[in-house]
């Protein structure tokens, strides 16, 4: 039995199964584990299987290295364990990729056997977890057949944790990694975190904030022992450790007076630091760099370009099989909102497109999903898919910076699915983002996903219990972006709240609706940024309107929205491939949910619904309030069906959300009513 | 000679006089000091005189206790030193009040003598400083006659310093008192601070922030040694030490479960704490309390009223000659901006007026100058003068929270003079604020001034060198509110920059114009609060518009301003005495600089200038930018006439001010242009 933990176990519950019949059925296949005793597999693989079975079924399974005359689980890597090889068809052996796995039930001589196999330790580990989760929700083992390959190579989590224990844009407490400029004392929770990540197939982790302050600069150098210890924890679960680095490290951690990537002393400094890193952490993943952005140093500081800046580091990392991830979130902070020709949305494409083909093949560009910054609704970044000779990964934000900060329920899988299914037309119809980042569109060496995580040391990890679903769903999508939102969501609900039709139906609806509900009362028609500057929480319609970039809404008393067309606007539409350019360029073809992102319209502009734009704003905001009320009522209908702690905690968040939704509605509607003087046709209260 | 200090000496320079003729003239009266060797005067009195003379004239004056047969300074208290008494007329003796002083030159038997006398140590000290400052700007000693009485009893400085060294609303570095939750190690600067304050007649100081956090709560108890040491420093310069206290101290510092002022255990706890305070600091001044405001605890927390809450403490303090200062900055933070009937401006009067006569006579109400919160322009608080049976002191803010934060030049003496000369009509015409707080209108026991200070550990004390003038001017006005702004300002310029016609003329204009210039580009026609929430720096027109109180501008596309009349408005005008009520109630008689504070007007409303209101907003903002440019050019004309360090430092501030003024102009004008759609008749750039 598990000893009670000081934190929630999320979707990895492994509660003892109570149904005697099910225990009996499972036991007939699971009482023994056949594994190659000579293997050097990750210890976690057999340990997790044994512990998991014990927790679920209540007994310690025997381990053997021969085929017993009874039911058993056969566990091993293809090509290393003959029992395994014998049970696999050749198409199965060939079909698995490096990290894929196969689980199948086999009836042999009247015995029920389960095969869990893969070509790598990671594949085996994923198979074991998948099998245990299958048992934990008491699914049948009859004719079990699961064959899965991850679609992407990099399935990465980014932590914005700082060594002092703070988390930039963290909404779930303090860091689970660090406290007082050191590693946390008790690493038990870290191991459970690695387990959680492994169950959803995460294989890479960046352990510190992309904004690298002075303490964190030393993680490659004086504080390398912290990096090493974290790498040990994650290695055991198949996760490679990466660091965000400070491009000015040679100055700040070393004693050089420059960090110029063409300076030999600088190169030598990095060679020595990286050599030492790999001596300590032989499977170290590499670096993530936010360079020349938001006041971070970078190659431009020294008159070098991004390719020169990245390649210098990539060349050194390459000899150790390391990767350099270069983050394309760069914009000139010195722009002036008064200059209507500038457009922050254009920055990444303008800056990086020209470097296609100029990066070494172990450089990956990490590109945010939208051209702005993780807004509730943005078009997809035109840079994605537009650099055929450059590896690109998609950056998503699990932590809800602009999407309610884990106070509001905002389930992001529907948003991410839309992004992944977006057709770039980079190589004609069907050139979707999921193909771009899956490496299926252009033949790039590296591919995949990164996402800023939403966990902290809150009891429930994510502030809002239901925000756990965003982490779960991210892993599942990074593994396979073709799985449906509904499938992922139902799976998470079952693992987290058990199999119960009513709970499933209520939660499914709450989760699936939540993003559009959040959008309805915050960001009409593709506008974003109407949030309190700094905190990014709560409404402030003009909050960013006069900040340097200022290309946000430009609302006056007649018109609103940014003209980004090439006829009279900023010309951002031209960054897209023809089909999308044409769609966005014209009011008639532009998707309405993005219309104010691309077009400047009168408040009396008629939308497809027949409503005026201003009436649409009023209506969606009032409706948003009602929808959150309804959502809360739905949740309340589950009272008694869910343990009191989680029930009340989620209810409290929904109550807060309801209150803050009202604030959003009132502020946004009042702002536009006061500005336009146009009354709500339904005569509702606007202040 | 002074050893160079690590900080500026402000107006207390005492540089060696270089003009031989002047030295000779001064020396003929100042080579000896006659003082009563048996006196127990504050040591600072004779020490300052001796040191000052030495620094200015270059020699150590002899001290005697007999009248020498030569020129001399005769220093002593009336009634304690016969040489002094002999030289004073009876009307002079009678005319001096406790802290007043007299300085006069006397030619006796061919010898030039100077008498400095007073009835108290404080008076003597003020006389000595006054005399030294007179010498330091090389004024003549012929027919010298200075006879001064302070008009108010309490001339107080409030520090918003916290023990960790931070200063709430501090714009000049860290605290000069505290660091690392203790007193600063080197107290030399504290002594110079006490000297600076004494030269302008300050006699009371509150040494910690009115928002009393847990560490500062202990200044009355576990950390009393800090209080005691500060009291020792200030006592030497005639300044009594006060503490801001946490009303919940019995719970947080003691071990009680209540702070109910009617609970006997609570009273006993305070008796014991106060008794101990006076044992350690026999001349301790008393407490300042911010109760039941902005989430601070107070009597209302326990179902008691303000009088009950204040009198409990006052009664205990009374037996030690202590004072209780009760701060009338109270408003309900839970109001709702959607409710147009509420009005933050009404809060203090609504809450306190009813308690007139209910407070013990050692209770003083400390009332901010305006009903809101230290805005650039507010009407005078209607509570001032409206409680004939209650002692009131006026609270001003020297630190420039809403007036440019010591980046912008904003000399506040003109604002304070307007406030002091404001006629409340409390007892008919002539019932000015300066009479109210001078105790001349109602016969209240205590009277005077408090102000939140602007100093920190920056080299120049106040961030902006010229902000020193606000501290100097405050002291001078608290001493005598009838002195003209011009006189105070010229005096400060001479003491700080020397006697130079050109410097004086440039600086005088810069200082005297600066408040109205600041107003012109920030706060049109009595609007305030259009600042970034939290920091209170920089423009954010809607920043506070949807915060709970929300009675700020309510601008829509047709109208702006708050109707505070009693016909259809919030009725705030009714809190004034009839003459002012009538003036404010009607658009035609309301002073135009406050018109939007009291009235809601159309943007096309014609002002007295003939301009529309919106055109006035555009014009004043464009003019503000030009005026700051001109001001900077004026300053630049002084290059070479002022030491480079101060010249460049001030120039850098003016450059920043110019840049930020442009931002104010652009944001405010754009906001209103976008909202109203009304073009600038001059066709200037509005974005």
PDB file of C-alpha atoms in Angstrom, chain B residues 317-558:
ATOM      1  CA  UNK B 317      -0.868  58.049  27.021  1.00  0.00           C
ATOM      2  CA  UNK B 318      -2.273  61.106  28.801  1.00  0.00           C
ATOM      3  CA  UNK B 319      -0.697  60.302  32.116  1.00  0.00           C
ATOM      4  CA  UNK B 320       2.703  60.410  30.407  1.00  0.00           C
ATOM      5  CA  UNK B 321       1.957  63.615  28.505  1.00  0.00           C
ATOM      6  CA  UNK B 322       1.666  61.521  25.346  1.00  0.00           C
ATOM      7  CA  UNK B 323      -0.432  62.263  22.297  1.00  0.00           C
ATOM      8  CA  UNK B 324      -2.590  59.984  20.217  1.00  0.00           C
ATOM      9  CA  UNK B 325      -2.774  60.868  16.546  1.00  0.00           C
ATOM     10  CA  UNK B 326      -5.688  59.226  14.790  1.00  0.00           C
ATOM     11  CA  UNK B 327      -5.421  59.206  11.031  1.00  0.00           C
ATOM     12  CA  UNK B 328      -8.650  59.972   9.192  1.00  0.00           C
ATOM     13  CA  UNK B 329      -7.820  58.103   6.013  1.00  0.00           C
ATOM     14  CA  UNK B 330     -10.587  55.573   6.157  1.00  0.00           C
ATOM     15  CA  UNK B 331     -12.770  54.283   3.417  1.00  0.00           C
ATOM     16  CA  UNK B 332     -14.666  51.142   2.740  1.00  0.00           C
ATOM     17  CA  UNK B 333     -12.568  49.093   0.331  1.00  0.00           C
ATOM     18  CA  UNK B 334     -15.516  46.901  -0.461  1.00  0.00           C
ATOM     19  CA  UNK B 335     -17.518  49.505  -2.347  1.00  0.00           C
ATOM     20  CA  UNK B 336     -18.485  48.786  -5.916  1.00  0.00           C
ATOM     21  CA  UNK B 337     -17.702  51.097  -8.833  1.00  0.00           C
ATOM     22  CA  UNK B 338     -20.998  50.159 -10.396  1.00  0.00           C
ATOM     23  CA  UNK B 339     -22.828  51.961  -7.576  1.00  0.00           C
ATOM     24  CA  UNK B 340     -22.869  55.615  -8.641  1.00  0.00           C
ATOM     25  CA  UNK B 341     -24.308  56.782  -5.335  1.00  0.00           C
ATOM     26  CA  UNK B 342     -21.120  56.042  -3.407  1.00  0.00           C
ATOM     27  CA  UNK B 343     -18.349  58.590  -3.209  1.00  0.00           C
ATOM     28  CA  UNK B 344     -14.964  58.006  -1.687  1.00  0.00           C
ATOM     29  CA  UNK B 345     -14.602  61.774  -1.273  1.00  0.00           C
ATOM     30  CA  UNK B 346     -17.352  61.714   1.325  1.00  0.00           C
ATOM     31  CA  UNK B 347     -15.846  59.011   3.514  1.00  0.00           C
ATOM     32  CA  UNK B 348     -13.729  60.880   6.082  1.00  0.00           C
ATOM     33  CA  UNK B 349     -16.418  63.464   6.857  1.00  0.00           C
ATOM     34  CA  UNK B 350     -19.175  60.846   6.962  1.00  0.00           C
ATOM     35  CA  UNK B 351     -17.206  58.753   9.383  1.00  0.00           C
ATOM     36  CA  UNK B 352     -15.608  61.328  11.706  1.00  0.00           C
ATOM     37  CA  UNK B 353     -17.803  64.425  11.841  1.00  0.00           C
ATOM     38  CA  UNK B 354     -20.235  62.679  14.198  1.00  0.00           C
ATOM     39  CA  UNK B 355     -17.479  62.169  16.771  1.00  0.00           C
ATOM     40  CA  UNK B 356     -16.758  65.872  17.323  1.00  0.00           C
ATOM     41  CA  UNK B 357     -16.224  66.359  21.028  1.00  0.00           C
ATOM     42  CA  UNK B 358     -16.089  62.642  21.706  1.00  0.00           C
ATOM     43  CA  UNK B 359     -12.311  62.369  21.780  1.00  0.00           C
ATOM     44  CA  UNK B 360     -10.112  62.991  24.801  1.00  0.00           C
ATOM     45  CA  UNK B 361      -8.127  66.213  24.604  1.00  0.00           C
ATOM     46  CA  UNK B 362      -4.820  64.505  23.808  1.00  0.00           C
ATOM     47  CA  UNK B 363      -6.293  62.964  20.683  1.00  0.00           C
ATOM     48  CA  UNK B 364      -5.490  64.675  17.398  1.00  0.00           C
ATOM     49  CA  UNK B 365      -7.150  63.838  14.113  1.00  0.00           C
ATOM     50  CA  UNK B 366      -4.638  63.814  11.287  1.00  0.00           C
ATOM     51  CA  UNK B 367      -6.507  64.754   8.118  1.00  0.00           C
ATOM     52  CA  UNK B 368      -5.148  64.638   4.589  1.00  0.00           C
ATOM     53  CA  UNK B 369      -5.383  67.929   2.734  1.00  0.00           C
ATOM     54  CA  UNK B 370      -7.907  66.583   0.269  1.00  0.00           C
ATOM     55  CA  UNK B 371     -10.824  64.182   0.557  1.00  0.00           C
ATOM     56  CA  UNK B 372      -9.223  61.693  -1.828  1.00  0.00           C
ATOM     57  CA  UNK B 373      -5.508  60.959  -1.575  1.00  0.00           C
ATOM     58  CA  UNK B 374      -2.800  63.496  -2.304  1.00  0.00           C
ATOM     59  CA  UNK B 375      -3.801  64.070  -5.906  1.00  0.00           C
ATOM     60  CA  UNK B 376      -2.234  66.817  -8.006  1.00  0.00           C
ATOM     61  CA  UNK B 377      -5.384  68.842  -7.466  1.00  0.00           C
ATOM     62  CA  UNK B 378      -8.214  68.224  -5.039  1.00  0.00           C
ATOM     63  CA  UNK B 379     -10.556  70.440  -3.121  1.00  0.00           C
ATOM     64  CA  UNK B 380      -9.635  70.870   0.527  1.00  0.00           C
ATOM     65  CA  UNK B 381     -11.053  68.231   2.840  1.00  0.00           C
ATOM     66  CA  UNK B 382     -14.393  69.453   4.241  1.00  0.00           C
ATOM     67  CA  UNK B 383     -13.554  67.789   7.540  1.00  0.00           C
ATOM     68  CA  UNK B 384     -10.864  70.400   8.242  1.00  0.00           C
ATOM     69  CA  UNK B 385     -12.453  73.046  10.425  1.00  0.00           C
ATOM     70  CA  UNK B 386     -15.706  71.170  10.719  1.00  0.00           C
ATOM     71  CA  UNK B 387     -15.099  69.720  14.187  1.00  0.00           C
ATOM     72  CA  UNK B 388     -14.837  72.691  16.582  1.00  0.00           C
ATOM     73  CA  UNK B 389     -14.296  70.514  19.651  1.00  0.00           C
ATOM     74  CA  UNK B 390     -11.606  68.296  18.208  1.00  0.00           C
ATOM     75  CA  UNK B 391      -7.902  68.873  17.642  1.00  0.00           C
ATOM     76  CA  UNK B 392      -6.978  68.537  13.986  1.00  0.00           C
ATOM     77  CA  UNK B 393      -3.660  68.548  12.192  1.00  0.00           C
ATOM     78  CA  UNK B 394      -3.185  68.798   8.451  1.00  0.00           C
ATOM     79  CA  UNK B 395      -1.417  65.939   6.668  1.00  0.00           C
ATOM     80  CA  UNK B 396       0.546  66.806   3.540  1.00  0.00           C
ATOM     81  CA  UNK B 397       2.635  64.565   1.334  1.00  0.00           C
ATOM     82  CA  UNK B 398       6.155  65.737   0.644  1.00  0.00           C
ATOM     83  CA  UNK B 399       7.046  62.488  -1.076  1.00  0.00           C
ATOM     84  CA  UNK B 400       5.731  62.878  -4.598  1.00  0.00           C
ATOM     85  CA  UNK B 401       3.533  59.797  -4.865  1.00  0.00           C
ATOM     86  CA  UNK B 402       1.058  61.279  -7.320  1.00  0.00           C
ATOM     87  CA  UNK B 403       3.118  64.271  -8.330  1.00  0.00           C
ATOM     88  CA  UNK B 404       5.947  62.823 -10.357  1.00  0.00           C
ATOM     89  CA  UNK B 405       7.857  60.690  -7.860  1.00  0.00           C
ATOM     90  CA  UNK B 406      10.918  62.933  -7.740  1.00  0.00           C
ATOM     91  CA  UNK B 407      11.531  62.267 -11.422  1.00  0.00           C
ATOM     92  CA  UNK B 408       9.300  65.147 -12.423  1.00  0.00           C
ATOM     93  CA  UNK B 409       9.999  68.517 -10.855  1.00  0.00           C
ATOM     94  CA  UNK B 410       6.954  69.407  -8.795  1.00  0.00           C
ATOM     95  CA  UNK B 411       7.510  72.039  -6.131  1.00  0.00           C
ATOM     96  CA  UNK B 412       4.618  71.726  -3.747  1.00  0.00           C
ATOM     97  CA  UNK B 413       4.778  74.919  -1.694  1.00  0.00           C
ATOM     98  CA  UNK B 414       2.367  76.756  -4.040  1.00  0.00           C
ATOM     99  CA  UNK B 415      -0.112  73.887  -3.654  1.00  0.00           C
ATOM    100  CA  UNK B 416       0.218  73.925   0.124  1.00  0.00           C
ATOM    101  CA  UNK B 417      -0.156  77.696   0.275  1.00  0.00           C
ATOM    102  CA  UNK B 418      -3.418  77.421  -1.624  1.00  0.00           C
ATOM    103  CA  UNK B 419      -4.623  74.809   0.833  1.00  0.00           C
ATOM    104  CA  UNK B 420      -3.563  76.854   3.851  1.00  0.00           C
ATOM    105  CA  UNK B 421      -5.232  79.974   2.520  1.00  0.00           C
ATOM    106  CA  UNK B 422      -8.440  78.150   1.695  1.00  0.00           C
ATOM    107  CA  UNK B 423     -11.345  79.693   3.556  1.00  0.00           C
ATOM    108  CA  UNK B 424     -13.552  77.053   5.168  1.00  0.00           C
ATOM    109  CA  UNK B 425     -16.086  79.667   6.374  1.00  0.00           C
ATOM    110  CA  UNK B 426     -16.393  77.487   9.478  1.00  0.00           C
ATOM    111  CA  UNK B 427     -16.780  80.626  11.586  1.00  0.00           C
ATOM    112  CA  UNK B 428     -17.555  83.072   8.821  1.00  0.00           C
ATOM    113  CA  UNK B 429     -15.199  84.715   6.354  1.00  0.00           C
ATOM    114  CA  UNK B 430     -11.513  84.317   7.133  1.00  0.00           C
ATOM    115  CA  UNK B 431     -11.780  80.848   8.648  1.00  0.00           C
ATOM    116  CA  UNK B 432      -8.766  79.641   6.734  1.00  0.00           C
ATOM    117  CA  UNK B 433      -7.125  76.259   7.012  1.00  0.00           C
ATOM    118  CA  UNK B 434      -4.013  77.866   8.441  1.00  0.00           C
ATOM    119  CA  UNK B 435      -6.151  79.181  11.269  1.00  0.00           C
ATOM    120  CA  UNK B 436      -7.751  75.785  11.768  1.00  0.00           C
ATOM    121  CA  UNK B 437      -4.440  73.967  12.080  1.00  0.00           C
ATOM    122  CA  UNK B 438      -2.861  76.862  13.935  1.00  0.00           C
ATOM    123  CA  UNK B 439      -5.504  76.533  16.631  1.00  0.00           C
ATOM    124  CA  UNK B 440      -6.708  80.093  15.969  1.00  0.00           C
ATOM    125  CA  UNK B 441     -10.192  79.229  14.759  1.00  0.00           C
ATOM    126  CA  UNK B 442     -11.440  76.771  17.329  1.00  0.00           C
ATOM    127  CA  UNK B 443      -9.948  76.567  20.778  1.00  0.00           C
ATOM    128  CA  UNK B 444      -8.417  73.148  20.425  1.00  0.00           C
ATOM    129  CA  UNK B 445      -5.621  71.988  22.607  1.00  0.00           C
ATOM    130  CA  UNK B 446      -3.311  70.666  19.929  1.00  0.00           C
ATOM    131  CA  UNK B 447      -2.643  71.885  16.442  1.00  0.00           C
ATOM    132  CA  UNK B 448      -0.203  71.703  13.623  1.00  0.00           C
ATOM    133  CA  UNK B 449       1.087  69.824  10.623  1.00  0.00           C
ATOM    134  CA  UNK B 450       2.213  66.376   9.616  1.00  0.00           C
ATOM    135  CA  UNK B 451       3.773  65.381   6.310  1.00  0.00           C
ATOM    136  CA  UNK B 452       5.022  62.211   4.714  1.00  0.00           C
ATOM    137  CA  UNK B 453       8.656  62.830   4.052  1.00  0.00           C
ATOM    138  CA  UNK B 454      10.575  62.359   0.796  1.00  0.00           C
ATOM    139  CA  UNK B 455      14.018  61.306   1.994  1.00  0.00           C
ATOM    140  CA  UNK B 456      15.976  58.120   1.495  1.00  0.00           C
ATOM    141  CA  UNK B 457      19.601  57.094   1.381  1.00  0.00           C
ATOM    142  CA  UNK B 458      20.286  58.525  -2.075  1.00  0.00           C
ATOM    143  CA  UNK B 459      23.338  60.774  -2.091  1.00  0.00           C
ATOM    144  CA  UNK B 460      21.103  63.803  -2.424  1.00  0.00           C
ATOM    145  CA  UNK B 461      18.466  62.527   0.088  1.00  0.00           C
ATOM    146  CA  UNK B 462      15.466  63.201  -2.150  1.00  0.00           C
ATOM    147  CA  UNK B 463      16.148  61.565  -5.534  1.00  0.00           C
ATOM    148  CA  UNK B 464      15.752  64.847  -7.367  1.00  0.00           C
ATOM    149  CA  UNK B 465      18.044  67.542  -5.938  1.00  0.00           C
ATOM    150  CA  UNK B 466      15.332  70.114  -6.320  1.00  0.00           C
ATOM    151  CA  UNK B 467      12.931  68.007  -4.276  1.00  0.00           C
ATOM    152  CA  UNK B 468      14.977  69.055  -1.238  1.00  0.00           C
ATOM    153  CA  UNK B 469      13.083  72.313  -1.562  1.00  0.00           C
ATOM    154  CA  UNK B 470       9.822  70.557  -0.728  1.00  0.00           C
ATOM    155  CA  UNK B 471      11.201  69.337   2.587  1.00  0.00           C
ATOM    156  CA  UNK B 472      12.661  72.754   3.380  1.00  0.00           C
ATOM    157  CA  UNK B 473       9.484  74.536   2.388  1.00  0.00           C
ATOM    158  CA  UNK B 474       7.294  72.211   4.406  1.00  0.00           C
ATOM    159  CA  UNK B 475       9.237  73.010   7.567  1.00  0.00           C
ATOM    160  CA  UNK B 476       9.054  76.736   6.891  1.00  0.00           C
ATOM    161  CA  UNK B 477       5.290  76.648   6.273  1.00  0.00           C
ATOM    162  CA  UNK B 478       4.636  74.523   9.324  1.00  0.00           C
ATOM    163  CA  UNK B 479       6.596  77.114  11.294  1.00  0.00           C
ATOM    164  CA  UNK B 480       4.767  80.020   9.783  1.00  0.00           C
ATOM    165  CA  UNK B 481       2.169  79.573   7.047  1.00  0.00           C
ATOM    166  CA  UNK B 482       2.089  83.309   6.386  1.00  0.00           C
ATOM    167  CA  UNK B 483       5.551  83.502   4.896  1.00  0.00           C
ATOM    168  CA  UNK B 484       5.275  83.942   1.152  1.00  0.00           C
ATOM    169  CA  UNK B 485       6.165  81.178  -1.252  1.00  0.00           C
ATOM    170  CA  UNK B 486       8.635  83.473  -2.941  1.00  0.00           C
ATOM    171  CA  UNK B 487      10.452  84.239   0.298  1.00  0.00           C
ATOM    172  CA  UNK B 488      10.757  80.581   1.253  1.00  0.00           C
ATOM    173  CA  UNK B 489      11.903  79.649  -2.202  1.00  0.00           C
ATOM    174  CA  UNK B 490      14.516  82.353  -2.547  1.00  0.00           C
ATOM    175  CA  UNK B 491      15.876  81.492   0.854  1.00  0.00           C
ATOM    176  CA  UNK B 492      16.193  77.835  -0.084  1.00  0.00           C
ATOM    177  CA  UNK B 493      17.888  78.676  -3.381  1.00  0.00           C
ATOM    178  CA  UNK B 494      20.424  80.927  -1.673  1.00  0.00           C
ATOM    179  CA  UNK B 495      21.225  78.386   1.003  1.00  0.00           C
ATOM    180  CA  UNK B 496      21.501  75.558  -1.509  1.00  0.00           C
ATOM    181  CA  UNK B 497      23.077  77.175  -4.565  1.00  0.00           C
ATOM    182  CA  UNK B 498      24.580  80.362  -3.139  1.00  0.00           C
ATOM    183  CA  UNK B 499      23.696  83.968  -3.821  1.00  0.00           C
ATOM    184  CA  UNK B 500      23.610  84.410  -7.576  1.00  0.00           C
ATOM    185  CA  UNK B 501      21.003  86.465  -9.364  1.00  0.00           C
ATOM    186  CA  UNK B 502      20.849  84.341 -12.470  1.00  0.00           C
ATOM    187  CA  UNK B 503      20.628  81.039 -10.648  1.00  0.00           C
ATOM    188  CA  UNK B 504      17.983  82.497  -8.389  1.00  0.00           C
ATOM    189  CA  UNK B 505      15.905  83.834 -11.223  1.00  0.00           C
ATOM    190  CA  UNK B 506      16.008  80.581 -13.233  1.00  0.00           C
ATOM    191  CA  UNK B 507      15.355  78.327 -10.267  1.00  0.00           C
ATOM    192  CA  UNK B 508      12.662  80.519  -8.818  1.00  0.00           C
ATOM    193  CA  UNK B 509      10.683  80.342 -12.026  1.00  0.00           C
ATOM    194  CA  UNK B 510      11.272  76.616 -12.466  1.00  0.00           C
ATOM    195  CA  UNK B 511      10.138  75.877  -8.941  1.00  0.00           C
ATOM    196  CA  UNK B 512       7.182  78.231  -8.820  1.00  0.00           C
ATOM    197  CA  UNK B 513       5.816  77.077 -12.176  1.00  0.00           C
ATOM    198  CA  UNK B 514       6.410  73.376 -11.726  1.00  0.00           C
ATOM    199  CA  UNK B 515       3.237  72.275  -9.936  1.00  0.00           C
ATOM    200  CA  UNK B 516       0.935  73.905 -12.469  1.00  0.00           C
ATOM    201  CA  UNK B 517       3.081  72.564 -15.293  1.00  0.00           C
ATOM    202  CA  UNK B 518       2.800  69.074 -13.841  1.00  0.00           C
ATOM    203  CA  UNK B 519      -0.932  69.538 -13.487  1.00  0.00           C
ATOM    204  CA  UNK B 520      -1.218  70.745 -17.078  1.00  0.00           C
ATOM    205  CA  UNK B 521      -0.003  67.495 -18.628  1.00  0.00           C
ATOM    206  CA  UNK B 522      -1.466  65.078 -16.096  1.00  0.00           C
ATOM    207  CA  UNK B 523      -4.737  66.058 -14.445  1.00  0.00           C
ATOM    208  CA  UNK B 524      -7.107  68.283 -16.336  1.00  0.00           C
ATOM    209  CA  UNK B 525      -9.704  70.316 -14.445  1.00  0.00           C
ATOM    210  CA  UNK B 526      -9.682  68.439 -11.168  1.00  0.00           C
ATOM    211  CA  UNK B 527      -9.511  64.907 -12.472  1.00  0.00           C
ATOM    212  CA  UNK B 528      -7.022  62.722 -10.696  1.00  0.00           C
ATOM    213  CA  UNK B 529      -6.147  59.057 -10.517  1.00  0.00           C
ATOM    214  CA  UNK B 530      -5.286  58.642 -14.180  1.00  0.00           C
ATOM    215  CA  UNK B 531      -2.123  56.829 -13.124  1.00  0.00           C
ATOM    216  CA  UNK B 532      -0.814  53.309 -13.322  1.00  0.00           C
ATOM    217  CA  UNK B 533      -2.432  51.370 -10.485  1.00  0.00           C
ATOM    218  CA  UNK B 534      -0.031  50.245  -7.798  1.00  0.00           C
ATOM    219  CA  UNK B 535       2.997  52.288  -8.788  1.00  0.00           C
ATOM    220  CA  UNK B 536       1.007  55.521  -9.288  1.00  0.00           C
ATOM    221  CA  UNK B 537       3.547  56.595 -11.900  1.00  0.00           C
ATOM    222  CA  UNK B 538       2.800  57.301 -15.527  1.00  0.00           C
ATOM    223  CA  UNK B 539      -0.503  57.655 -17.362  1.00  0.00           C
ATOM    224  CA  UNK B 540      -3.269  55.078 -17.265  1.00  0.00           C
ATOM    225  CA  UNK B 541      -6.521  56.907 -17.834  1.00  0.00           C
ATOM    226  CA  UNK B 542      -8.766  54.011 -16.870  1.00  0.00           C
ATOM    227  CA  UNK B 543      -6.297  52.669 -14.309  1.00  0.00           C
ATOM    228  CA  UNK B 544      -8.593  53.207 -11.329  1.00  0.00           C
ATOM    229  CA  UNK B 545     -11.798  53.635 -13.231  1.00  0.00           C
ATOM    230  CA  UNK B 546     -13.119  50.166 -12.463  1.00  0.00           C
ATOM    231  CA  UNK B 547     -11.524  49.758  -9.052  1.00  0.00           C
ATOM    232  CA  UNK B 548     -14.011  49.415  -6.191  1.00  0.00           C
ATOM    233  CA  UNK B 549     -14.596  53.115  -5.532  1.00  0.00           C
ATOM    234  CA  UNK B 550     -14.562  54.134  -9.161  1.00  0.00           C
ATOM    235  CA  UNK B 551     -15.645  57.706  -8.548  1.00  0.00           C
ATOM    236  CA  UNK B 552     -12.820  59.075 -10.621  1.00  0.00           C
ATOM    237  CA  UNK B 553     -13.774  60.335 -14.094  1.00  0.00           C
ATOM    238  CA  UNK B 554     -16.513  58.122 -15.587  1.00  0.00           C
ATOM    239  CA  UNK B 555     -15.632  59.405 -19.039  1.00  0.00           C
ATOM    240  CA  UNK B 556     -17.906  58.281 -21.828  1.00  0.00           C
ATOM    241  CA  UNK B 557     -17.941  59.533 -25.386  1.00  0.00           C
ATOM    242  CA  UNK B 558     -20.051  62.571 -24.522  1.00  0.00           C
TER     243      UNK B 558
END
